[in-house]
Short mmCIF file of C-alpha atoms and ligand atoms in Angstrom, two decimals:
data_model
loop_
_atom_site.label_atom_id
_atom_site.label_comp_id
_atom_site.label_asym_id
_atom_site.label_seq_id
_atom_site.Cartn_x
_atom_site.Cartn_y
_atom_site.Cartn_z
CA UNK A 488 95.71 144.04 51.65
CA UNK A 489 93.81 141.76 54.15
CA UNK A 490 94.63 138.38 55.41
CA UNK A 491 91.60 136.86 53.52
CA UNK A 492 92.25 138.87 50.05
CA UNK A 493 95.96 137.83 49.96
CA UNK A 494 94.87 134.02 50.71
CA UNK A 495 91.83 134.08 47.86
CA UNK A 496 95.52 135.67 46.03
CA UNK A 497 98.03 133.37 47.21
CA UNK A 498 95.25 130.37 45.66
CA UNK A 499 95.50 132.86 42.09
CA UNK A 500 98.78 131.10 41.68
CA UNK A 501 100.89 128.13 41.98
CA UNK A 502 101.55 127.37 45.81
CA UNK A 503 104.47 124.90 47.41
CA UNK A 504 103.11 121.47 46.69
CA UNK A 505 105.74 121.07 49.95
CA UNK A 506 106.23 123.19 52.63
CA UNK A 507 109.05 122.53 54.95
CA UNK A 508 109.65 124.53 58.03
CA UNK A 509 112.69 125.03 60.72
CA UNK A 510 110.73 126.03 63.63
CA UNK A 511 113.20 127.61 65.62
CA UNK A 512 113.07 130.74 68.12
CA UNK A 513 110.91 128.98 70.92
CA UNK A 514 113.37 129.43 73.97
CA UNK A 515 114.23 132.77 72.74
CA UNK A 516 110.40 133.88 72.46
CA UNK A 517 110.32 132.71 76.08
CA UNK A 518 113.43 134.68 77.31
CA UNK A 519 112.41 137.78 75.98
CA UNK A 520 109.73 137.76 78.19
CA UNK A 521 111.43 136.29 81.15
CA UNK A 522 109.86 132.79 81.17
CA UNK A 523 110.98 129.56 81.17
CA UNK A 524 111.85 128.22 77.59
CA UNK A 525 109.50 125.18 78.02
CA UNK A 526 106.62 127.95 77.23
CA UNK A 527 108.03 129.06 74.29
CA UNK A 528 108.04 125.56 73.13
CA UNK A 529 103.86 125.42 74.40
CA UNK A 530 103.20 128.69 71.99
CA UNK A 531 105.13 127.38 69.20
CA UNK A 532 102.63 124.14 69.38
CA UNK A 533 99.83 126.66 68.96
CA UNK A 534 101.37 127.88 65.76
CA UNK A 535 101.82 124.60 64.74
CA UNK A 536 97.72 124.20 64.81
CA UNK A 537 97.83 127.78 63.25
CA UNK A 538 100.19 126.78 59.97
CA UNK A 539 98.32 123.31 59.76
CA UNK A 540 94.82 125.36 59.34
CA UNK A 541 96.34 127.93 56.83
CA UNK A 542 98.76 125.32 55.00
CA UNK A 543 95.50 122.89 54.32
CA UNK A 544 93.43 125.94 53.11
CA UNK A 545 96.06 127.19 50.51
CA UNK A 546 96.12 123.69 49.30
CA UNK A 547 99.96 122.98 50.08
CA UNK A 548 99.91 119.23 49.83
CA UNK A 549 102.50 118.18 52.30
CA UNK A 550 103.60 120.40 55.41
CA UNK A 551 106.83 119.00 57.31
CA UNK A 552 107.71 120.23 60.75
CA UNK A 553 110.84 120.19 62.37
CA UNK A 554 109.55 119.43 66.05
CA UNK A 555 113.01 117.72 67.13
CA UNK A 556 116.22 116.40 65.62
CA UNK A 557 118.70 113.66 66.73
CA UNK A 558 120.68 116.61 68.11
CA UNK A 559 117.96 117.98 70.44
CA UNK A 560 118.69 114.97 73.19
CA UNK A 561 121.41 116.79 74.85
CA UNK A 562 119.64 119.95 76.21
CA UNK A 563 118.67 120.09 79.73
CA UNK A 564 116.46 116.55 80.74
CA UNK A 565 113.18 118.32 81.96
CA UNK A 566 112.65 120.56 78.86
CA UNK A 567 113.32 117.44 76.30
CA UNK A 568 110.66 115.61 78.72
CA UNK A 569 108.17 118.35 78.27
CA UNK A 570 108.72 118.74 74.27
CA UNK A 571 107.77 114.71 74.53
CA UNK A 572 104.76 115.65 76.05
CA UNK A 573 104.10 118.08 73.49
CA UNK A 574 102.87 115.94 70.51
CA UNK A 575 100.30 114.45 73.46
CA UNK A 576 99.09 117.92 74.67
CA UNK A 577 98.88 118.47 70.85
CA UNK A 578 96.78 115.60 69.74
CA UNK A 579 94.61 115.46 72.88
CA UNK A 580 93.49 119.10 72.06
CA UNK A 581 93.70 119.16 67.84
CA UNK A 582 93.19 115.77 67.04
CA UNK A 583 89.08 115.61 66.58
CA UNK A 584 90.16 119.02 63.95
CA UNK A 585 92.82 117.30 62.11
CA UNK A 586 90.11 114.05 61.56
CA UNK A 587 87.33 117.04 60.71
CA UNK A 588 89.75 119.02 58.11
CA UNK A 589 90.82 115.68 55.88
CA UNK A 590 94.70 116.30 57.51
CA UNK A 591 97.03 113.10 57.67
CA UNK A 592 99.66 112.88 60.54
CA UNK A 593 102.56 111.38 59.79
CA UNK A 594 106.05 110.90 61.28
CA UNK A 595 109.67 111.26 60.10
CA UNK A 596 112.37 110.12 62.00
CA UNK A 597 113.16 107.64 64.93
CA UNK A 598 110.65 105.84 66.88
CA UNK A 599 112.78 103.81 69.06
CA UNK A 600 114.25 106.85 71.38
CA UNK A 601 110.88 108.53 72.03
CA UNK A 602 109.44 107.88 75.28
CA UNK A 603 106.45 105.00 75.32
CA UNK A 604 103.48 107.86 76.09
CA UNK A 605 104.91 109.74 72.56
CA UNK A 606 105.06 106.69 70.71
CA UNK A 607 101.43 105.90 71.44
CA UNK A 608 100.49 109.68 71.11
CA UNK A 609 101.55 109.78 67.59
CA UNK A 610 100.64 106.23 66.39
CA UNK A 611 96.62 106.97 67.31
CA UNK A 612 97.04 109.97 65.60
CA UNK A 613 98.42 107.67 62.14
CA UNK A 614 95.89 105.57 62.66
CA UNK A 615 92.74 108.13 63.01
CA UNK A 616 93.30 109.98 60.23
CA UNK A 617 95.44 107.44 57.89
CA UNK A 618 92.31 107.11 55.46
CA UNK A 619 92.28 111.13 55.52
CA UNK A 620 94.07 112.28 51.96
CA UNK A 621 93.89 116.64 52.86
CA UNK A 622 96.78 118.02 53.73
CA UNK A 623 99.51 115.58 54.67
CA UNK A 624 101.44 116.76 58.43
CA UNK A 625 105.01 115.38 58.44
CA UNK A 626 106.37 115.94 61.99
CA UNK A 627 110.23 115.57 61.64
CA UNK A 628 111.09 114.14 65.08
CA UNK A 629 114.21 112.59 66.51
CA UNK A 630 115.01 113.42 62.94
CA UNK A 631 118.75 113.83 61.71
CA UNK A 632 119.57 114.12 57.99
CA UNK A 633 123.08 112.42 58.19
CA UNK A 634 121.71 109.57 60.21
CA UNK A 635 118.94 109.22 57.46
CA UNK A 636 121.60 108.91 54.72
CA UNK A 637 123.45 106.58 56.99
CA UNK A 638 120.96 104.17 57.85
CA UNK A 639 119.73 104.61 53.49
CA UNK A 640 123.77 103.48 53.21
CA UNK A 641 123.74 100.90 55.47
CA UNK A 642 120.47 99.27 54.08
CA UNK A 643 122.09 99.73 50.55
CA UNK A 644 125.09 97.59 51.19
CA UNK A 645 122.91 94.72 52.34
CA UNK A 646 121.22 94.95 49.81
CA UNK A 647 123.90 94.81 47.33
CA UNK A 648 125.13 91.71 49.63
CA UNK A 649 121.95 89.79 48.60
CA UNK A 650 122.62 90.78 45.18
CA UNK A 651 119.77 92.74 45.06
CA UNK A 652 121.70 95.32 42.60
CA UNK A 653 124.87 96.08 40.97
CA UNK A 654 127.29 99.35 41.58
CA UNK A 655 126.27 100.74 38.06
CA UNK A 656 122.50 100.25 38.68
CA UNK A 657 122.47 103.19 41.94
CA UNK A 658 120.83 106.15 40.74
CA UNK A 659 118.89 109.49 42.06
CA UNK A 660 115.74 106.87 42.17
CA UNK A 661 117.08 104.22 43.71
CA UNK A 662 118.92 105.79 46.35
CA UNK A 663 115.70 107.73 47.08
CA UNK A 664 113.85 104.50 47.62
CA UNK A 665 116.10 104.18 50.87
CA UNK A 666 115.34 107.28 52.43
CA UNK A 667 112.61 107.39 55.47
CA UNK A 668 110.26 109.30 52.95
CA UNK A 669 110.68 108.01 49.22
CA UNK A 670 107.33 108.56 48.32
CA UNK A 671 107.07 112.60 49.50
CA UNK A 672 108.04 114.88 46.86
CA UNK A 673 111.01 117.35 47.69
CA UNK A 674 110.40 120.45 49.47
CA UNK A 675 109.61 123.24 47.35
CA UNK A 676 109.89 125.61 50.01
CA UNK A 677 111.87 126.08 53.37
CA UNK A 678 110.84 128.35 55.83
CA UNK A 679 113.28 129.18 59.17
CA UNK A 680 112.88 131.58 61.69
CA UNK A 681 114.67 133.00 64.01
CA UNK A 682 116.99 134.50 62.09
CA UNK A 683 119.46 131.51 61.80
CA UNK A 684 121.11 130.65 58.41
CA UNK A 685 121.88 127.81 58.16
CA UNK A 686 120.11 123.73 57.89
CA UNK A 687 121.02 121.72 61.20
CA UNK A 688 121.30 118.67 59.64
CA UNK A 689 117.45 118.99 57.66
CA UNK A 690 116.49 116.60 54.58
CA UNK A 691 120.36 117.60 52.94
CA UNK A 692 119.43 115.29 50.09
CA UNK A 693 116.03 116.20 49.22
CA UNK A 694 117.03 119.82 49.94
CA UNK A 695 118.97 120.17 46.92
CA UNK A 696 116.36 122.43 44.89
CA UNK A 697 114.48 123.76 47.37
CA UNK A 698 113.30 127.82 47.60
CA UNK A 699 114.90 128.97 51.00
CA UNK A 700 112.86 131.38 52.93
CA UNK A 701 114.82 133.06 55.74
CA UNK A 702 112.93 135.28 58.70
CA UNK A 703 113.92 136.81 61.73
CA UNK A 704 110.30 136.29 63.49
CA UNK A 705 110.48 134.18 66.21
CA UNK A 706 108.41 130.80 66.05
CA UNK A 707 105.78 131.44 68.04
CA UNK A 708 105.49 134.76 66.37
CA UNK A 709 105.33 133.13 63.04
CA UNK A 710 101.22 134.24 62.03
CA UNK A 711 99.40 133.33 59.53
CA UNK A 712 100.48 136.73 57.61
CA UNK A 713 103.88 136.01 58.04
CA UNK A 714 103.53 132.55 56.40
CA UNK A 715 101.40 133.66 53.71
CA UNK A 716 103.98 136.56 52.75
CA UNK A 717 106.84 133.47 52.59
CA UNK A 718 104.32 132.01 50.22
CA UNK A 719 104.36 134.89 47.99
CA UNK A 720 108.08 135.09 48.20
CA UNK A 721 107.71 131.56 46.77
CA UNK A 722 105.46 132.17 43.94
CA UNK A 723 107.13 135.90 43.33
CA UNK A 724 110.71 133.68 42.42
CA UNK A 725 108.51 130.76 40.94
CA UNK A 726 107.00 133.19 38.16
CA UNK A 727 110.39 134.95 37.75
CA UNK A 728 111.74 131.72 36.78
CA UNK A 729 108.35 131.29 34.30
CA UNK A 730 107.27 128.39 35.91
CA UNK A 731 110.66 126.10 34.14
CA UNK A 732 113.34 125.41 36.83
CA UNK A 733 116.31 127.26 35.24
CA UNK A 734 118.70 124.96 37.83
CA UNK A 735 118.24 121.83 36.16
CA UNK A 736 115.58 120.74 38.87
C1 V07 B 350 106.78 120.73 69.56
C2 V07 B 350 106.22 122.82 69.10
C3 V07 B 350 106.45 123.95 68.20
C4 V07 B 350 107.87 124.35 67.96
C5 V07 B 350 109.13 123.37 67.96
C6 V07 B 350 109.86 122.53 69.48
C7 V07 B 350 108.37 122.22 70.24
C8 V07 B 350 103.64 119.61 67.98
C9 V07 B 350 104.27 118.81 68.22
C10 V07 B 350 103.76 116.77 67.43
C11 V07 B 350 104.08 116.28 67.06
C12 V07 B 350 103.69 115.18 66.35
C13 V07 B 350 102.15 115.23 66.75
C14 V07 B 350 101.24 116.04 66.69
C15 V07 B 350 102.22 117.12 67.49
C16 V07 B 350 105.71 118.43 68.31
C17 V07 B 350 107.67 118.05 68.98
C18 V07 B 350 107.57 119.26 69.80
C19 V07 B 350 108.32 117.31 69.77
F1 V07 B 350 102.23 113.65 66.15
N1 V07 B 350 104.91 120.46 68.30
N2 V07 B 350 105.37 119.96 69.14
N3 V07 B 350 106.05 117.62 68.73
N4 V07 B 350 106.88 121.89 70.04
#
């Protein structure tokens, strides 16, 4: 079946409300072609645009993309410096399109370690798209799940000392309210490209009931067809549950 028909068929069923992607394999993509790793990151950035457009068309509410982890700072300095230019590059080219398509840009992670120019570019995108109510494009940038959980714990202890709550009052909703994006629904579908079968410190709390989709395809090769294939797999699984979760979620 052609892509257009597959998209139409997807729209007949329940699409994931929140989809998250670990965009892995950019360096490997470049190496395979005898190119520097940064060429892979640049190619990966182009796929971000395609994924965003398609997610928006499919009526997905939130697309969270793991763009840079707290661990990624250990990479060679020139590579990190190049990656930190990608938000600006991406937004210089595509921000008008995002505004036009009613996409709202957001970020999940700590801004403090980001270079000033990176922060400025992202803040401008957030400002220019804040009234949009289509797809929420949530970039996980300088994000690490354990660090998120520890920050939550620290703030909770401060609030506890202030008498904001007692230990026995802490439930899942209380805990969630201390996370970085307490108002987002948990991801329904997580995709990880490039053949690695692990979470690498990504959204450990939020992925408790999420469907996982792992593929060997490298992120720069992850086309619209692959994206739709992942959504189709998700829909097959959720139809098998008959619309009700059987895992308590
Ligand atoms: C990054 C390209 C995609 C593959 C994974 C690593 C490299 C787009 C952005 C971005 C971030 C914020 C924003 C707009 C665009 C980005 C980083 C890396 C750090 F508001 N791609 N991309 N940011 N890569």
